[in-house]
Amino acid sequence: MENLTETPEVLAITDIIRKNADIGLYKVSDVICQKDGRELQFVDLVMEGGGTLGIALVGYIHALEQAGIRFLGMGGSSVGAIVSLLAYSCGERTEARGDKLASIIGEMDLGELVDGGFLARRVSKRWARLGIDLSIVGILQNLILSVFLIAKKLGLNPGDRLLEWISNRLSENDIHTLADLNELTAALPEGLCHRKTRKRINNYNTSLRVVATDVTTSTKVIFPDMAAMYWHDPNAVNPACFARASASIPGFFQPFTVKGISTLIGNGEKWKRLGSFTGELPDTVSFVDGGLLSNFPIDLFKRLGVPRAPTFGVRLGSKHRTAVNVDKIGKYALRLLDTLRHNADYDFIFKNPLYNQLIAHIPTEDFHWLDFNMSEEDKRVLFCNGVEAGYQFLERFKWQEYKDMRTAELAVYRLRKATHAVE
């Protein structure tokens, strides 16, 4: 953990954050509580998918926690789902999770997750270089090996070690089933109240929400909300299954499968109600990466009107979209995948521009999201970039200004609705 959280660069930033927080510079929410003589503020958090770049997400969480910020609802896709689940399982809502997450990441051997054998490791390394090695020879070699390995199993790696790794991390916190996780997170923090009125808050949604893609029925799935469609007793399911399903990078990991769907009594009605699916139910469902449909599902905790607490979002990469000349097959393939991963999220933010006020961007352009052979130095840089992005976000975000904009937005919405009703 110390290799990530106690480098000179990180310590310098977190020292500034704590000093600024102590003098009240960072007001980010109206949902608060007092803990050990300190005021804690609560927000929801949504994290973008991005493979091994997820180390930077942990740095962002660490930075915000230094300012006394804690998280109620948490969610995301792919690695954003994994980090959300692990953070959610690390203790009560008032506890800081950044240090625990940093410890988990610091001890992690990313290469162990590539569990498809020698050829799979070789191809995985080539995939990580694809953004650099765009020569015809490099692309053809990678394509031939990939097709050979993926043809039968639909993925280079079984993903068993990923599932096992997540399960083991959860079990360290006595989380073996969804019921265990719900029991840990069911109670709201003692003394949770509204900043201005000091009125006790008893009904805030503290849910975990992760996105997966059901390619069998072309369904965007949010776990655990829709788990009843796939399991008879969702409370008995290990939550690691949700994260494994969400992180099933197409081609890299084999799809995560659930069997016996059609045999569940009354499941047809559940599929209509939860998934708007009215066709004949399959017996087996295959999941791939949630990022394929929504890599940054910032709408997971969308609330109408002026919220008591905001939903922060954190993205991996530049704030600005750039044009790419797709004159080569490698660039074309990468750009095609990026368009699929981001289009729905871009559309939501375009239609809800105030969400831009809530989003932080972590610089990750110098790293590849499939680099499972990442050096310790690269891990430190990514973590520090996340901490720096957290600090920069705290410096610019103004809670009162954001609420004022949401109030004005609500007034315009009501006026338009009333005008439409009159017409």
Coordinates of C-alpha atoms in Angstrom, one line a residue:
M1 CA 0.0 0.0 0.0
E2 CA 2.8 2.4 0.9
N3 CA 4.2 2.2 -2.6
L4 CA 1.0 3.9 -3.8
T5 CA -0.3 6.1 -1.0
E6 CA 3.0 7.3 0.6
T7 CA 5.1 8.4 -2.4
P8 CA 6.3 12.0 -2.1
E9 CA 4.0 13.1 -4.9
V10 CA 0.9 11.6 -3.3
L11 CA 1.7 12.8 0.2
A12 CA 2.2 16.4 -1.0
I13 CA -1.3 16.4 -2.7
T14 CA -3.1 14.7 0.1
D15 CA -1.6 17.1 2.7
I16 CA -3.0 20.1 0.8
I17 CA -6.4 18.4 0.5
R18 CA -6.6 17.7 4.2
K19 CA -5.6 21.3 5.1
N20 CA -8.1 22.8 2.8
A21 CA -10.8 20.4 4.1
D22 CA -10.0 21.4 7.7
I23 CA -10.8 25.0 6.9
G24 CA -14.0 24.2 5.2
L25 CA -13.1 24.8 1.5
Y26 CA -14.7 21.7 0.2
K27 CA -18.5 21.7 0.5
V28 CA -19.8 19.0 -1.9
S29 CA -23.0 17.7 -0.4
D30 CA -25.9 18.4 2.0
V31 CA -25.8 14.8 3.3
I32 CA -23.5 14.7 6.3
C33 CA -22.7 13.1 9.6
Q34 CA -20.2 13.6 12.4
K35 CA -17.6 10.9 13.0
D36 CA -14.8 11.2 15.5
G37 CA -15.1 14.9 15.7
R38 CA -15.0 15.3 11.9
E39 CA -17.8 16.2 9.5
L40 CA -18.1 13.6 6.7
Q41 CA -19.9 14.4 3.5
F42 CA -21.7 11.7 1.4
V43 CA -22.0 11.4 -2.4
D44 CA -22.7 8.7 -5.0
L45 CA -19.9 7.7 -7.3
V46 CA -19.9 6.2 -10.8
M47 CA -16.6 4.9 -12.3
E48 CA -15.7 4.3 -15.9
G49 CA -14.4 1.0 -17.2
G50 CA -10.9 0.8 -18.5
G51 CA -9.1 -2.5 -17.7
T52 CA -5.9 -2.2 -15.8
L53 CA -6.2 1.6 -15.8
G54 CA -8.6 1.1 -12.9
I55 CA -5.7 1.6 -10.5
A56 CA -6.2 5.3 -11.2
L57 CA -9.8 5.1 -9.9
V58 CA -8.4 4.0 -6.5
G59 CA -6.2 7.1 -6.4
Y60 CA -9.2 9.3 -7.1
I61 CA -11.2 7.6 -4.2
H62 CA -8.2 8.1 -1.9
A63 CA -8.0 11.8 -2.7
L64 CA -11.7 12.5 -2.0
E65 CA -11.6 10.6 1.2
Q66 CA -8.8 12.8 2.5
A67 CA -11.3 15.6 2.3
G68 CA -13.8 13.7 4.4
I69 CA -15.9 12.5 1.5
R70 CA -17.6 9.1 1.8
F71 CA -19.8 7.2 -0.6
L72 CA -23.3 5.9 -0.4
G73 CA -24.3 4.5 -3.9
M74 CA -21.4 3.2 -6.0
G75 CA -21.3 1.7 -9.4
G76 CA -19.7 1.4 -12.8
S77 CA -18.8 -0.9 -15.7
S78 CA -15.9 -3.4 -16.0
V79 CA -13.1 -2.4 -13.7
G80 CA -15.4 0.4 -12.4
A81 CA -17.7 -2.4 -11.3
I82 CA -14.8 -4.3 -9.7
V83 CA -13.6 -1.3 -7.8
S84 CA -17.1 -0.4 -6.7
L85 CA -17.8 -3.9 -5.4
L86 CA -14.5 -4.1 -3.5
A87 CA -14.9 -0.6 -2.0
Y88 CA -18.5 -1.4 -1.1
S89 CA -17.3 -4.5 0.8
C90 CA -14.5 -2.8 2.7
G91 CA -16.6 -1.7 5.7
E92 CA -19.3 0.7 6.9
R93 CA -20.2 3.8 5.0
T94 CA -18.2 6.1 7.3
E95 CA -15.0 4.2 6.8
A96 CA -12.3 5.3 4.3
R97 CA -11.8 2.6 1.7
G98 CA -8.9 4.1 -0.3
D99 CA -6.2 2.7 1.8
K100 CA -7.7 -0.8 1.8
L101 CA -8.2 -0.7 -1.9
A102 CA -4.6 0.5 -2.4
S103 CA -3.4 -2.4 -0.3
I104 CA -5.4 -4.8 -2.5
I105 CA -4.1 -3.3 -5.7
G106 CA -0.5 -3.0 -4.3
E107 CA -0.4 -6.8 -3.6
M108 CA -2.0 -7.7 -6.9
D109 CA -0.2 -9.5 -9.7
L110 CA -2.1 -8.4 -12.8
G111 CA -0.3 -11.1 -14.9
E112 CA -2.0 -13.8 -12.8
L113 CA -5.4 -12.8 -14.3
V114 CA -4.2 -13.9 -17.7
D115 CA -5.1 -17.6 -17.2
G116 CA -5.3 -18.9 -20.8
G117 CA -1.8 -20.4 -21.0
F118 CA 1.4 -19.4 -22.9
L119 CA -0.2 -18.4 -26.2
A120 CA -2.9 -16.4 -24.5
R121 CA -0.2 -14.5 -22.6
R122 CA 1.7 -13.9 -25.8
V123 CA -1.4 -12.6 -27.6
S124 CA -2.4 -10.4 -24.6
K125 CA 1.0 -8.7 -24.7
R126 CA 0.4 -8.0 -28.4
W127 CA -3.1 -6.6 -27.7
A128 CA -1.5 -4.2 -25.2
R129 CA 0.8 -3.0 -27.9
L130 CA -1.8 -2.7 -30.6
G131 CA -2.2 1.0 -30.1
I132 CA 1.5 1.3 -30.8
D133 CA 2.3 -1.5 -33.2
L134 CA 0.1 -0.9 -36.2
S135 CA 2.3 -2.5 -38.8
I136 CA 0.7 -4.9 -41.2
V137 CA 2.9 -7.7 -39.9
G138 CA 2.1 -7.0 -36.2
I139 CA -1.6 -6.9 -36.9
L140 CA -1.7 -10.1 -39.0
Q141 CA 0.3 -12.0 -36.4
N142 CA -2.1 -10.8 -33.6
L143 CA -5.1 -11.5 -35.7
I144 CA -4.1 -15.1 -36.6
L145 CA -3.2 -16.0 -33.1
S146 CA -6.4 -14.3 -31.7
V147 CA -8.7 -16.1 -34.1
F148 CA -7.0 -19.4 -33.4
L149 CA -7.5 -19.1 -29.7
I150 CA -10.9 -17.4 -29.6
A151 CA -12.7 -19.5 -32.2
K152 CA -13.8 -22.3 -29.8
K153 CA -13.9 -20.6 -26.3
L154 CA -14.9 -17.1 -27.4
G155 CA -12.1 -15.7 -25.3
L156 CA -8.3 -15.9 -24.7
N157 CA -8.7 -16.4 -21.0
P158 CA -11.2 -18.4 -19.0
G159 CA -11.5 -15.6 -16.4
D160 CA -11.5 -18.1 -13.6
R161 CA -8.7 -16.4 -11.8
L162 CA -10.4 -13.1 -12.0
L163 CA -13.5 -14.5 -10.4
E164 CA -11.4 -16.3 -7.8
W165 CA -9.4 -13.1 -7.0
I166 CA -12.5 -11.0 -6.5
S167 CA -14.2 -13.8 -4.4
N168 CA -11.1 -14.0 -2.2
R169 CA -11.0 -10.3 -1.6
L170 CA -14.7 -10.3 -0.6
S171 CA -14.2 -13.3 1.6
E172 CA -11.5 -11.4 3.5
N173 CA -14.3 -9.1 4.6
D174 CA -16.7 -12.1 5.3
I175 CA -18.7 -11.4 2.1
H176 CA -19.7 -14.7 0.5
T177 CA -23.2 -13.9 -0.7
L178 CA -25.3 -10.9 -1.8
A179 CA -27.1 -11.2 1.5
D180 CA -23.8 -10.8 3.4
L181 CA -23.1 -7.6 1.4
N182 CA -26.6 -6.2 2.0
E183 CA -26.3 -6.9 5.7
L184 CA -23.0 -4.9 5.8
T185 CA -24.4 -2.0 3.9
A186 CA -28.1 -1.9 5.0
A187 CA -27.8 0.5 7.9
L188 CA -27.2 4.2 7.1
P189 CA -24.5 5.9 9.1
E190 CA -25.5 6.9 12.6
G191 CA -26.4 10.6 12.7
L192 CA -26.8 11.0 8.9
C193 CA -28.6 14.2 8.4
H194 CA -29.2 17.2 6.1
R195 CA -26.6 19.9 6.4
K196 CA -29.0 22.8 6.8
T197 CA -32.0 21.4 8.5
R198 CA -30.1 18.8 10.6
K199 CA -33.1 16.6 10.0
R200 CA -32.3 12.9 10.2
I201 CA -32.1 11.0 6.9
N202 CA -33.6 7.6 7.0
N203 CA -34.4 6.7 3.4
Y204 CA -31.3 7.3 1.2
N205 CA -30.6 4.6 -1.4
T206 CA -27.1 3.1 -0.7
S207 CA -27.1 0.5 -3.4
L208 CA -24.4 -1.0 -5.4
R209 CA -25.0 -1.0 -9.2
V210 CA -22.8 -2.6 -11.8
V211 CA -23.5 -2.9 -15.5
A212 CA -23.1 -6.0 -17.6
T213 CA -24.1 -6.9 -21.2
D214 CA -26.3 -10.0 -21.8
V215 CA -25.4 -10.8 -25.4
T216 CA -27.8 -13.7 -25.5
T217 CA -30.9 -11.5 -25.3
S218 CA -29.3 -8.2 -26.1
T219 CA -30.0 -6.8 -22.7
K220 CA -28.3 -4.1 -20.7
V221 CA -28.2 -5.6 -17.2
I222 CA -27.8 -3.8 -13.9
F223 CA -26.7 -6.0 -11.0
P224 CA -27.9 -6.7 -8.4
D225 CA -31.2 -5.0 -9.4
M226 CA -31.9 -7.5 -12.2
A227 CA -30.3 -10.6 -10.6
A228 CA -33.7 -12.2 -10.1
M229 CA -33.8 -12.7 -13.8
Y230 CA -30.9 -15.0 -13.7
W231 CA -30.9 -16.7 -10.3
H232 CA -33.7 -18.2 -8.3
D233 CA -32.2 -16.8 -5.0
P234 CA -30.1 -13.7 -5.8
N235 CA -29.3 -13.3 -2.1
A236 CA -27.3 -16.6 -2.2
V237 CA -25.2 -15.5 -5.2
N238 CA -21.6 -14.5 -4.6
P239 CA -21.4 -10.8 -5.7
A240 CA -18.1 -11.5 -7.4
C241 CA -20.2 -13.0 -10.2
F242 CA -21.7 -9.6 -10.9
A243 CA -18.3 -8.0 -11.3
R244 CA -16.9 -10.9 -13.3
A245 CA -19.9 -10.6 -15.7
S246 CA -19.3 -6.9 -16.0
A247 CA -15.6 -7.3 -16.7
S248 CA -15.9 -9.9 -19.4
I249 CA -13.8 -8.0 -22.0
P250 CA -14.9 -9.5 -25.4
G251 CA -12.2 -11.7 -26.8
F252 CA -9.9 -11.3 -23.9
F253 CA -12.0 -13.1 -21.3
Q254 CA -14.4 -15.8 -22.1
P255 CA -18.1 -14.8 -21.6
F256 CA -19.5 -15.3 -18.1
T257 CA -22.4 -17.8 -18.3
V258 CA -25.4 -18.5 -16.2
K259 CA -27.4 -21.7 -16.9
G260 CA -31.0 -22.9 -16.1
I261 CA -32.7 -19.6 -16.9
S262 CA -35.7 -21.1 -18.6
T263 CA -36.3 -23.6 -15.7
L264 CA -36.9 -20.9 -13.0
I265 CA -40.5 -20.8 -12.0
G266 CA -42.2 -17.5 -12.9
N267 CA -39.1 -16.2 -14.6
G268 CA -41.0 -15.1 -17.6
E269 CA -42.8 -12.4 -15.6
K270 CA -39.5 -11.3 -14.0
W271 CA -38.0 -10.8 -17.5
K272 CA -41.0 -8.8 -18.6
R273 CA -41.0 -6.6 -15.5
L274 CA -37.2 -6.1 -15.0
G275 CA -35.8 -6.5 -18.6
S276 CA -38.8 -5.8 -20.9
F277 CA -38.0 -9.1 -22.6
T278 CA -41.1 -11.0 -23.9
G279 CA -39.4 -13.6 -26.1
E280 CA -38.8 -17.3 -25.3
L281 CA -36.3 -17.5 -22.4
P282 CA -33.0 -19.2 -23.2
D283 CA -31.5 -21.9 -20.9
T284 CA -28.0 -20.3 -20.9
V285 CA -27.1 -16.7 -20.9
S286 CA -23.7 -15.3 -21.8
F287 CA -22.4 -12.0 -20.4
V288 CA -19.7 -9.7 -21.8
D289 CA -18.2 -6.5 -20.6
G290 CA -20.8 -3.9 -19.4
G291 CA -18.7 -1.3 -21.1
L292 CA -19.8 -2.6 -24.5
L293 CA -23.2 -0.8 -24.0
S294 CA -22.3 1.8 -21.3
N295 CA -18.7 2.2 -20.3
F296 CA -19.5 5.2 -18.1
P297 CA -23.0 4.7 -16.8
I298 CA -23.3 8.1 -15.0
D299 CA -27.1 7.8 -15.1
L300 CA -27.1 4.9 -12.6
F301 CA -28.2 7.2 -9.7
K302 CA -30.0 9.9 -11.7
R303 CA -32.5 11.8 -9.6
L304 CA -35.0 14.4 -10.6
G305 CA -35.0 17.9 -9.1
V306 CA -32.3 19.2 -6.8
P307 CA -30.5 16.3 -5.1
R308 CA -29.4 16.2 -1.5
A309 CA -26.2 14.8 -2.6
P310 CA -24.5 14.7 -6.1
T311 CA -23.4 11.8 -8.2
F312 CA -19.8 12.2 -8.9
G313 CA -18.3 10.5 -12.0
V314 CA -14.7 9.7 -12.8
R315 CA -13.5 8.9 -16.3
L316 CA -10.2 7.4 -17.5
G317 CA -8.7 9.6 -20.2
S318 CA -8.9 13.1 -21.7
K319 CA -11.9 15.4 -21.2
H320 CA -11.9 16.2 -24.9
R321 CA -13.0 13.9 -27.7
T322 CA -10.5 13.8 -30.6
A323 CA -10.8 12.8 -34.2
V324 CA -8.7 9.9 -35.4
N325 CA -7.8 9.1 -39.0
V326 CA -8.9 5.5 -39.5
D327 CA -6.8 4.8 -42.5
K328 CA -5.3 1.6 -41.1
I329 CA -7.1 -1.5 -39.9
G330 CA -5.7 -1.3 -36.4
K331 CA -6.9 2.2 -35.9
Y332 CA -10.2 1.4 -37.5
A333 CA -10.8 -1.6 -35.1
L334 CA -9.9 0.4 -32.0
R335 CA -12.0 3.4 -33.0
L336 CA -15.0 1.1 -33.7
L337 CA -14.7 -0.4 -30.3
D338 CA -14.4 3.0 -28.6
T339 CA -17.5 4.3 -30.4
L340 CA -19.5 1.3 -29.2
R341 CA -18.3 1.7 -25.7
H342 CA -18.9 5.5 -25.3
N343 CA -21.8 6.5 -27.6
A344 CA -24.7 6.0 -25.2
D345 CA -22.8 7.8 -22.4
Y346 CA -21.9 10.7 -24.7
D347 CA -25.5 11.0 -25.7
F348 CA -26.7 11.1 -22.1
I349 CA -24.2 13.8 -21.1
F350 CA -25.1 15.8 -24.2
K351 CA -28.8 15.7 -23.1
N352 CA -27.9 16.4 -19.5
P353 CA -25.0 18.9 -19.7
L354 CA -25.0 19.8 -16.0
Y355 CA -23.5 16.4 -15.4
N356 CA -20.3 17.8 -16.8
Q357 CA -19.9 19.7 -13.5
L358 CA -19.7 16.3 -11.7
I359 CA -17.2 14.5 -13.8
A360 CA -13.4 14.2 -13.2
H361 CA -11.0 13.0 -15.9
I362 CA -7.8 11.1 -15.0
P363 CA -5.0 11.3 -17.5
T364 CA -4.3 7.8 -18.8
E365 CA -3.2 8.4 -22.4
D366 CA 0.3 7.1 -21.8
F367 CA -0.9 3.7 -20.6
H368 CA -2.8 0.8 -22.2
W369 CA -6.0 -0.6 -20.7
L370 CA -5.0 -4.2 -21.5
D371 CA -1.5 -4.0 -20.1
F372 CA -1.5 -7.0 -17.6
N373 CA 2.3 -6.8 -17.4
M374 CA 2.2 -3.2 -16.0
S375 CA 5.3 -2.2 -14.0
E376 CA 5.2 -1.1 -10.4
E377 CA 6.3 2.4 -11.5
D378 CA 3.4 2.6 -13.9
K379 CA 1.0 1.6 -11.1
R380 CA 2.4 4.4 -9.0
V381 CA 2.0 7.0 -11.7
L382 CA -1.6 5.9 -12.5
F383 CA -2.5 6.0 -8.8
C384 CA -0.9 9.5 -8.4
N385 CA -2.7 10.7 -11.5
G386 CA -6.0 9.6 -9.9
V387 CA -5.1 11.5 -6.7
E388 CA -4.2 14.6 -8.7
A389 CA -7.5 14.4 -10.6
G390 CA -9.3 14.2 -7.3
Y391 CA -7.6 17.2 -6.0
Q392 CA -8.2 19.2 -9.2
F393 CA -11.9 18.2 -9.1
L394 CA -12.3 19.4 -5.4
E395 CA -10.8 22.7 -6.3
R396 CA -13.2 23.4 -9.1
F397 CA -16.5 21.9 -7.9
K398 CA -18.9 24.3 -6.2
W399 CA -21.8 22.6 -4.6
Q400 CA -24.0 25.7 -4.2
E401 CA -23.5 26.7 -7.8
Y402 CA -24.4 23.3 -9.0
K403 CA -27.6 23.3 -6.9
D404 CA -28.5 26.7 -8.3
M405 CA -28.1 25.4 -11.8
R406 CA -30.2 22.3 -11.0
T407 CA -32.9 24.6 -9.5
A408 CA -33.0 26.7 -12.7
E409 CA -33.1 23.6 -14.8
L410 CA -36.1 22.3 -12.8
A411 CA -37.9 25.6 -13.1
V412 CA -37.5 25.5 -16.9
Y413 CA -38.7 21.9 -17.0
R414 CA -41.8 22.8 -15.0
L415 CA -42.5 25.8 -17.2
R416 CA -42.3 23.7 -20.4
K417 CA -44.5 21.0 -18.9
A418 CA -47.1 23.5 -17.9
T419 CA -47.0 25.3 -21.2
H420 CA -47.4 21.9 -23.0
A421 CA -50.4 21.0 -20.8
V422 CA -52.1 24.3 -21.6
E423 CA -51.5 23.9 -25.3

